[in-house]
Coordinates of C-alpha atoms and ligand atoms in Angstrom, one line a residue:
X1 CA -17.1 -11.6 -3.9
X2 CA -18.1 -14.0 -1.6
X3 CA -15.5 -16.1 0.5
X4 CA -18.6 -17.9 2.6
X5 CA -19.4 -20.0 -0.7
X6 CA -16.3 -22.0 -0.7
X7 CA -16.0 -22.5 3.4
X8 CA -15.3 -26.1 3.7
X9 CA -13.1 -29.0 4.9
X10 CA -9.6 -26.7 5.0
X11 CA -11.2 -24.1 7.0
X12 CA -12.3 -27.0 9.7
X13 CA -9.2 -28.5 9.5
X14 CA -7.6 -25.5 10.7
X15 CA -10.2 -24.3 13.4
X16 CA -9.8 -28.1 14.5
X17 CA -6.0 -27.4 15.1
X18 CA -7.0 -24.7 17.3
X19 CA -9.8 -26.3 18.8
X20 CA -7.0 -29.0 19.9
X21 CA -4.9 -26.7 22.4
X22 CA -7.9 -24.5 23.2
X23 CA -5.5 -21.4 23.0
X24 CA -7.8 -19.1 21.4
X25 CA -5.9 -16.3 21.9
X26 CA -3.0 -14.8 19.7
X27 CA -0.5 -14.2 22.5
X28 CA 1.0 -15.9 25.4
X29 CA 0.1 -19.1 26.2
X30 CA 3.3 -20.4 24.8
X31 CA 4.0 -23.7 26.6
X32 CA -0.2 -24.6 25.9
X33 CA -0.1 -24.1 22.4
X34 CA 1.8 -26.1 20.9
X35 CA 3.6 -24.1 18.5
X36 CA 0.7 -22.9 16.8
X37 CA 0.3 -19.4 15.8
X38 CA -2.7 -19.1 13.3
X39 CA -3.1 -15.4 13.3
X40 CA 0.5 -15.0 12.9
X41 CA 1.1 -17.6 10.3
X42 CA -2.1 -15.7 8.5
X43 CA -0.1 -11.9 8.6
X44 CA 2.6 -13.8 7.1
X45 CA 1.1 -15.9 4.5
X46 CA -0.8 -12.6 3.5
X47 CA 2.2 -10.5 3.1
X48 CA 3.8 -13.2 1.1
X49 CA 0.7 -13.4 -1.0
X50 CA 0.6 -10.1 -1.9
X51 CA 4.0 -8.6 -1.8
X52 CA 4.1 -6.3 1.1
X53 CA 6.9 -6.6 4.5
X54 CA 4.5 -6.6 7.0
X55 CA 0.4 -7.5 7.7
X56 CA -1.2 -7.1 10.8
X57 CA -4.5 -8.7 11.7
X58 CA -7.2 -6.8 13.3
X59 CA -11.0 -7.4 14.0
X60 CA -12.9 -5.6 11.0
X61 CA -12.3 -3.7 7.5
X62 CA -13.4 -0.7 9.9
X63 CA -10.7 -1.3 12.6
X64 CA -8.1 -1.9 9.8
X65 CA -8.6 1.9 8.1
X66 CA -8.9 3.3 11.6
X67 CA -5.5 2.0 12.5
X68 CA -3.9 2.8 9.7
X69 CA -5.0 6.2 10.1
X70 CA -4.1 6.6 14.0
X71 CA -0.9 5.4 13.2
X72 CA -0.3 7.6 10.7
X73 CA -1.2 10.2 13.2
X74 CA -4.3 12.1 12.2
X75 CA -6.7 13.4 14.7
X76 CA -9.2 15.9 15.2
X77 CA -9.0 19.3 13.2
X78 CA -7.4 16.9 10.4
X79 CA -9.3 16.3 7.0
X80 CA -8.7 13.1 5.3
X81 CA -10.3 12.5 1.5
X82 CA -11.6 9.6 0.4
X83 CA -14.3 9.1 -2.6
X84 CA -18.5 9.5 -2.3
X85 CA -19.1 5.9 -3.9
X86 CA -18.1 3.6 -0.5
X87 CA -19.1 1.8 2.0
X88 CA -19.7 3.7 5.1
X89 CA -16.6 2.3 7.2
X90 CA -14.6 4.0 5.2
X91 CA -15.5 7.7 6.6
X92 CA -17.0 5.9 10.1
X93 CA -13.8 5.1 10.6
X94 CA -12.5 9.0 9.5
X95 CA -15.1 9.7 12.1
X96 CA -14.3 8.1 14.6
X97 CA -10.9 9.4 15.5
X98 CA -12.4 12.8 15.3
X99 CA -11.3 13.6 11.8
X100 CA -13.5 15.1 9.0
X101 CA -14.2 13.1 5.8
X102 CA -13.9 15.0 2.7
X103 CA -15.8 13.1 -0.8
X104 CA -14.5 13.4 -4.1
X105 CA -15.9 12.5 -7.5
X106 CA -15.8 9.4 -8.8
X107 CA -15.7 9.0 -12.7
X108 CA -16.3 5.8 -15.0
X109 CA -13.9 3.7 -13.2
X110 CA -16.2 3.9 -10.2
X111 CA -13.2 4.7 -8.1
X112 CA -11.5 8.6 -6.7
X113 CA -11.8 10.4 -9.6
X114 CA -7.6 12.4 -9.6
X115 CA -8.7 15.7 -11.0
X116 CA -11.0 16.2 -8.4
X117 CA -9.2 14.7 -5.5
X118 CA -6.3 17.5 -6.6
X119 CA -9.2 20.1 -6.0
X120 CA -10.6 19.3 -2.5
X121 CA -6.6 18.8 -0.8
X122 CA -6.5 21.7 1.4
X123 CA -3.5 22.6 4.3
X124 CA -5.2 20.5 6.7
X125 CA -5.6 17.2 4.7
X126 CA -3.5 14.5 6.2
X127 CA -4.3 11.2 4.0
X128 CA -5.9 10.2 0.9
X129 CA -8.2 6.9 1.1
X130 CA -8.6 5.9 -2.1
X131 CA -11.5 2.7 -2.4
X132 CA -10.8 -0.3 -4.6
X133 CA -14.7 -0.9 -5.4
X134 CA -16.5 -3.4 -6.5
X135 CA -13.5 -5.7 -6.8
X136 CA -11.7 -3.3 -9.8
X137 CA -8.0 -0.8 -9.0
X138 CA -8.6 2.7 -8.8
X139 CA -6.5 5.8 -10.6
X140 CA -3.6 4.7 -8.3
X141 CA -0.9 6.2 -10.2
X142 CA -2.2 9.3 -10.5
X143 CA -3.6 9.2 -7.2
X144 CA -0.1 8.5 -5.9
X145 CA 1.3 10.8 -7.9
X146 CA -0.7 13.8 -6.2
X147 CA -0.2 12.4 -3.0
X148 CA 3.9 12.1 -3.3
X149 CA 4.0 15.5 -4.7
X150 CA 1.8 17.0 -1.4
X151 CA 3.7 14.2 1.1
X152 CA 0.5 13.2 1.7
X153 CA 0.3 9.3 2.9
X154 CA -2.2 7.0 1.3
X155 CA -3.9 4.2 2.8
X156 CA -5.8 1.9 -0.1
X157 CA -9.4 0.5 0.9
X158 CA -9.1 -2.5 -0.3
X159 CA -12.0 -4.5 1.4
X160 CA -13.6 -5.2 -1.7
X161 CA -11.1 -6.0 -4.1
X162 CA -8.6 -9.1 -2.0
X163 CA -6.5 -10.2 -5.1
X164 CA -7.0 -7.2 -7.4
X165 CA -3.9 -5.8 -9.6
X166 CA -2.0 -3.2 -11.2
X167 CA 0.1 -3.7 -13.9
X168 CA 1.4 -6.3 -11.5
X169 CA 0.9 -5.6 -8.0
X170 CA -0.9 -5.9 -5.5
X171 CA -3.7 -3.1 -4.8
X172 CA -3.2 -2.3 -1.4
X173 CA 1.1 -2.4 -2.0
X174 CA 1.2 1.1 -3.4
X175 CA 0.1 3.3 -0.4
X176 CA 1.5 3.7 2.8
X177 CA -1.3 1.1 4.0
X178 CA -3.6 -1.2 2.5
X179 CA -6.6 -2.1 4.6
X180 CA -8.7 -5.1 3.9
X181 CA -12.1 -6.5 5.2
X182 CA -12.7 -10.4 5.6
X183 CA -16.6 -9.5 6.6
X184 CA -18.9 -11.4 5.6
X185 CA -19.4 -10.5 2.1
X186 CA -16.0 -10.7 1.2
X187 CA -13.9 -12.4 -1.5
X188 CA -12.4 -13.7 1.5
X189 CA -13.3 -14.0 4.7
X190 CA -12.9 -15.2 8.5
X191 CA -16.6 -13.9 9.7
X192 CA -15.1 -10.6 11.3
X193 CA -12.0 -9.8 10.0
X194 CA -9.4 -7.2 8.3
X195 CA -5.7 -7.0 7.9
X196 CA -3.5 -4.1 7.2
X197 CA -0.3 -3.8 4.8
X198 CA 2.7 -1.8 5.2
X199 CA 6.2 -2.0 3.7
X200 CA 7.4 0.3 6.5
X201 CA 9.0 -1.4 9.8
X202 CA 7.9 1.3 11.8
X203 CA 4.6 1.6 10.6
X204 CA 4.0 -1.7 11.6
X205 CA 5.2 -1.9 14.7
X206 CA 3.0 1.1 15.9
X207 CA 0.0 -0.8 14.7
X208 CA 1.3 -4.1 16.6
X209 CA 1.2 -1.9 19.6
X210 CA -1.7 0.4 18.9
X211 CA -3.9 -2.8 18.3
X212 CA -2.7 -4.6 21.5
X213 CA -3.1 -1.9 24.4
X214 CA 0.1 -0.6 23.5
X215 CA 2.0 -3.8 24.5
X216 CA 5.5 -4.8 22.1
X217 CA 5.5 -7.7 20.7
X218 CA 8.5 -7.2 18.1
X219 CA 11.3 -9.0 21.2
X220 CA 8.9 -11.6 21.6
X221 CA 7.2 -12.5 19.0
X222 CA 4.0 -14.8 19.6
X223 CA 4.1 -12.8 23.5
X224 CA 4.5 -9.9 24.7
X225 CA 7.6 -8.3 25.4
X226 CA 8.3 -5.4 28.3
X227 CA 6.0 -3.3 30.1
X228 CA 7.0 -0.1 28.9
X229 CA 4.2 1.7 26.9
X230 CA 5.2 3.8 24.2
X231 CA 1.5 5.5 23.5
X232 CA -1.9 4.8 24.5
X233 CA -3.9 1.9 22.6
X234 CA -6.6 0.1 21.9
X235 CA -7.9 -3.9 21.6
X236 CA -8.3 -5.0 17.8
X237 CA -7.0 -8.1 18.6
X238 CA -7.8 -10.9 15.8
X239 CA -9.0 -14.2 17.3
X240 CA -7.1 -17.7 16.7
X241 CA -10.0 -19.3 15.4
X242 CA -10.5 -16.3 13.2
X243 CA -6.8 -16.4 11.6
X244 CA -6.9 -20.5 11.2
X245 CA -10.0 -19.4 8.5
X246 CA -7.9 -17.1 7.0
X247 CA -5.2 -19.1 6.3
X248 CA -7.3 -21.8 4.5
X249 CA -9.5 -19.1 2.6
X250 CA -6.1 -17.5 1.7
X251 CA -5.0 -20.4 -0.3
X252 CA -8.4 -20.7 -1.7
X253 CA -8.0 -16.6 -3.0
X254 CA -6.2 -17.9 -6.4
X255 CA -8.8 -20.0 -7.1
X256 CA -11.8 -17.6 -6.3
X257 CA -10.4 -14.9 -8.6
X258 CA -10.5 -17.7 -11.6
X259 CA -13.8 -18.7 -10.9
X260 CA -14.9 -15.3 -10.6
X261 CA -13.2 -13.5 -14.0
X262 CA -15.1 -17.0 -15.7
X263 CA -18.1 -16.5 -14.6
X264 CA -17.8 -12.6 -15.0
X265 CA -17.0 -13.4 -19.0
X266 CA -20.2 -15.4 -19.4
X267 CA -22.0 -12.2 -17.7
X268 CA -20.6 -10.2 -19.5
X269 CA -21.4 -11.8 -22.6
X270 CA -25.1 -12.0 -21.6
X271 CA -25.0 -8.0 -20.4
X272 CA -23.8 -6.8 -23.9
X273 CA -26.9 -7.6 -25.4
X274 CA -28.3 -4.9 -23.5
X275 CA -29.3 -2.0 -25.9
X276 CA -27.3 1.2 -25.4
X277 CA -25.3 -0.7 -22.6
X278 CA -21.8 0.3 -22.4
X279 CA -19.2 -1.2 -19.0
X280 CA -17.1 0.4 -16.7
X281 CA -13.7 1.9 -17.2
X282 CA -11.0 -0.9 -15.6
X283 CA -7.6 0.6 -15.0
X284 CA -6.1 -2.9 -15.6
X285 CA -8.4 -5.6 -17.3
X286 CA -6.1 -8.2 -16.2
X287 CA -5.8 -7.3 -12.8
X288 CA -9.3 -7.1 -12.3
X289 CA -10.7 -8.8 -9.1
X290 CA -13.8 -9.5 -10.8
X291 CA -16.5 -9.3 -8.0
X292 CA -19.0 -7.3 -9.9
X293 CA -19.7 -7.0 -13.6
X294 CA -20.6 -2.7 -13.3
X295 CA -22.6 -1.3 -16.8
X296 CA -24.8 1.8 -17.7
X297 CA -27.2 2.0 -19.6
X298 CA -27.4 5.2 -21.3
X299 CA -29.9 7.4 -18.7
X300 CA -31.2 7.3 -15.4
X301 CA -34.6 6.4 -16.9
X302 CA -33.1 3.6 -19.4
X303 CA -30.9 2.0 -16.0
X304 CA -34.1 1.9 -14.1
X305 CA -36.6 0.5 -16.8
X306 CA -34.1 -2.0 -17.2
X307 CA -34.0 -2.9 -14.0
X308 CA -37.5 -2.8 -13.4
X309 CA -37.6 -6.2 -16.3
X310 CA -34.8 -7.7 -15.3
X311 CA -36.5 -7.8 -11.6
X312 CA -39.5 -8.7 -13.0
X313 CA -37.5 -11.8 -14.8
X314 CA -36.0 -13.2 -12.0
X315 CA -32.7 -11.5 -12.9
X316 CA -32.5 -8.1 -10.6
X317 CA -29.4 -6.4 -11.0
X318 CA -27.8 -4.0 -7.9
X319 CA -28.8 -0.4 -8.2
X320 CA -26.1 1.1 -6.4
X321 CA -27.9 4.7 -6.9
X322 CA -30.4 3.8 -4.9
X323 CA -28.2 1.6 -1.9
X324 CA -28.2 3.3 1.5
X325 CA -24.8 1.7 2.3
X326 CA -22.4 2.8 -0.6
X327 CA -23.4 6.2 -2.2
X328 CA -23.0 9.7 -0.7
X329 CA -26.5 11.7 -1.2
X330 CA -28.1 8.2 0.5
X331 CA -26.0 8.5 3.9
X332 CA -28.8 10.5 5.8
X333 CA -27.1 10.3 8.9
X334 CA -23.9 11.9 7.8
X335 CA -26.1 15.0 6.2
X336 CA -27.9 15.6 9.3
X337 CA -24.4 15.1 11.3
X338 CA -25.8 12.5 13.5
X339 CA -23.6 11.2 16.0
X340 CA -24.2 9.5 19.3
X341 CA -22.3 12.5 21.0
X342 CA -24.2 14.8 23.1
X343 CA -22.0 17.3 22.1
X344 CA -22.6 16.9 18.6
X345 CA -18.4 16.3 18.2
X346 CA -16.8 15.9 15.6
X347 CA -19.7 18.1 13.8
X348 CA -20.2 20.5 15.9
X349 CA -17.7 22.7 17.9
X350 CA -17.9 23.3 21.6
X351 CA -20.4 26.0 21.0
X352 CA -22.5 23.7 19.4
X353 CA -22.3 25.3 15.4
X354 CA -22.2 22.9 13.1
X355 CA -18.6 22.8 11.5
X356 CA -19.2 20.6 8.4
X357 CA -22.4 20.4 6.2
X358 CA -22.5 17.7 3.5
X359 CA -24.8 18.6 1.5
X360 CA -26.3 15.5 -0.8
X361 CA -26.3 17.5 -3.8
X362 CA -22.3 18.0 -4.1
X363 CA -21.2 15.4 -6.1
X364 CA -23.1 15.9 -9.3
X365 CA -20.6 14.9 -11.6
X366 CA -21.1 11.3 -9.4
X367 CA -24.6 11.3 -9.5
X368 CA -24.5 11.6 -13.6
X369 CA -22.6 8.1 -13.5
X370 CA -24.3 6.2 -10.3
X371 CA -27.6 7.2 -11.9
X372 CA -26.8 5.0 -14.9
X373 CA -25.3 2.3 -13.4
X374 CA -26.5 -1.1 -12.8
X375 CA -24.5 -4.4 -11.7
X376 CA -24.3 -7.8 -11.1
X377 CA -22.4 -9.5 -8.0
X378 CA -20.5 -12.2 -9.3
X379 CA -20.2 -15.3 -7.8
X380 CA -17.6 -17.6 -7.3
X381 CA -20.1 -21.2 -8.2
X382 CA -22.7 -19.2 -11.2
X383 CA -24.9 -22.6 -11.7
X384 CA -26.0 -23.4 -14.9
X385 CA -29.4 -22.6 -14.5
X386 CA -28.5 -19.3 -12.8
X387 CA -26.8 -18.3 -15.4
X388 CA -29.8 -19.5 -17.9
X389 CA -32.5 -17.0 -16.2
X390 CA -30.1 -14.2 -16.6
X391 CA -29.7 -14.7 -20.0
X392 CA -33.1 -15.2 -20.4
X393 CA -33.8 -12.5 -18.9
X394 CA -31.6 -10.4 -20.9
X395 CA -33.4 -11.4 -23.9
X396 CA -36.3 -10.9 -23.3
X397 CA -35.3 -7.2 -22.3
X398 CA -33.3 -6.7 -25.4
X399 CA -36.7 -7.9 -27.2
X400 CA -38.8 -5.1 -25.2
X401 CA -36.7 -2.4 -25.8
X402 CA -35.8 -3.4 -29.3
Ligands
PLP1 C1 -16.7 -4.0 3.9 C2 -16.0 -2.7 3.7 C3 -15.4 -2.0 4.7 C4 -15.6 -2.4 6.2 O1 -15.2 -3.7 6.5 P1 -15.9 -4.4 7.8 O2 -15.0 -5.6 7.9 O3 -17.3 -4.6 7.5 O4 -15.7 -3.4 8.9 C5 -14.7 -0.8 4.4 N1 -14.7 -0.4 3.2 C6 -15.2 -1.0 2.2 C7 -15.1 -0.4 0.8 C8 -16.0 -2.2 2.4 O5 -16.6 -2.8 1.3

């Protein structure tokens, strides 16, 4: 999913722009500047590209979920669910404005398995986060139709999946939020990054203000506008130099998501000769990001013999089972409720008894399909000869295991 392999003359265009006026800031300034407004013209570009009425820019995929969420107004004593196959921003940032994570299943589409997510809503869940992994839509009708029915808001993780559809729209349009990340692994990105997506006025205005210190920006837009301070805030602030990147890797997303669902196809192709292989579940085939071509193989032992010769070709594939970044009974910290508060908050109460346990056993119905799965990160330029040692590869596994 990797924007970094297409940076190029657009992108320095654009800095250059900024570079110009030396405003490297995305407010004030207005008489310096010269009527340019990258971060802003990014938010807008974005929510024209995918549909939504409002995008605000903030520093990180991280900072993007954990003003979603403050604006939504959770807090501590609040649970908010999200899925045990994610990257760990996704509950850092559930953490870090003292609420509790709560992990569902995941099932063969990778993503917040809906049965389960139904079971672990209790009175004191107040959002939902489903994760768009590996570049393919989660469950998100049924997830939205559990969360409507509970008037529970939604904010989509859509970090890994910039582009993705269902039945066609936007992931990210169908919550109350979508959050993106434009790190530096990302289909798109601008080196630190993230935006978030709202259709709601309001909603967007709070995180204009919750981002910025609490300053409003909607009577002035490009400045700042009074000095009265509705709530307390915070600095996300995106970075001019940041949003004149995402506006040329914007208009380069179109042409990623081709590349990438051709050279996933020619995978693909090379993956199904894989004995016993089978591929995961997609929602929507069309609207399929295609960062990752995701299979299993038919056991834990299978998936990691396979691995083992495909490493030994030259052709290793990701074993997400065994990542420390992305997979719930890996997050060691989290199970020993490690924090860098003395206090032990938010695991511990004032009394110092630990309020939460996550216990790396819980999600077996998760570990049945992580334990299986192998994949491929595809990329957006898959050279020739790349492509030739997989297949290769693949063969002579095939061969092996007859
Ligand atoms: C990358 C990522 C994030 C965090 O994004 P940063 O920009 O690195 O803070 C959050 N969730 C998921 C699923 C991610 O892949």
């Amino acid at each position: 999913m990797p924007g970094f392999e297409v940076f190029g003359d657009r992108e320095k265009q654009e800095i250059s722009e900024v570079l110009e006026t030396g405003v490297l800031f995305r407010y004030e300034f207005g008489e310096q500047r010269q009527g340019i407004y990258k971060v802003r013209t990014f938010e807008e570009n974005f929510a024209r590209y995918v549909g939504a009425g409002y995008a605000q820019a903030v520093t990180s995929g991280t900072a993007a979920l954990k003003v979603a969420l403050k604006v939504l107004g959770v807090g501590p004593g609040d649970e908010v669910v999200t899925q045990g196959f994610t990257f760990v921003g996704t509950w850092e940032a559930i953490l870090d404005i003292g609420a509790i994570p709560v992990f569902t299943e995941v099932d063969t589409t990778l993503n917040m398995d809906p049965a389960d997510l139904e079971k672990k809503l209790t009175d004191r869940t107040k959002a939902i986060i489903p994760v768009h992994m590996l570049g393919s839509g989660a469950r998100i009708d049924e997830i939205m139709a559990i969360a409507d029915r509970c008037a529970i808001p939604v904010i989509e993780d859509v970090s890994q999946a910039a582009g993705g559809k269902w039945r066609g729209s936007y992931l990210g349009t169908f919550g109350r939020c979508g959050a993106f990340s434009f790190g530096a692994v990302k289909t798109i990105t601008t080196g630190e990054g993230g935006m978030v997506i709202t259709d709601d006025e309001k909603t967007w205005r709070t995180m204009a203000e919750y981002h910025d210190h609490g300053h409003d920006h909607v009577p002035n837009p490009g400045g700042r506008a009074g000095e009265g301070r509705s709530f307390i805030g915070f600095n996300y602030r995106m970075m001019e130099l940041q949003g004149a990147i995402g506006i040329a890797q914007l208009s380069r997303l179109d042409d990623i998501l081709l590349a990438q669902r051709k050279n996933k196809e020619l995978l693909r192709q090379s993956v199904s000769r894989l004995p016993g292989v089978t591929f995961r579940t997609l929602v929507d085939e069309a609207g399929d990001s295609a960062t990752f071509l995701a299979f299993f193989l038919p056991n834990r032992e299978r998936a990691r013999e396979v691995n083992r010769l495909l490493q030994d070709n030259g052709a290793g594939a990701i074993s997400f089972a065994e990542n420390k970044w992305h997979y719930y009974p890996n997050w060691e910290h989290l199970a020993n409720g490690a924090t860098t508060c003395s206090s032990g908050w938010p695991f511990r109460d004032r009394q110092g008894r630990q309020k939460v346990v996550y216990d790396p056993e819980n999600l077996s119905r998760s570990a049945a399909i992580m334990n299986r799965l192998l994949a491929y990160q595809v990329p957006v330029k898959l050279s020739r000869e790349r492509l030739a040692q997989i297949d290769a590869a693949i063969e002579k596994v095939a061969a092996t295991l007859g």
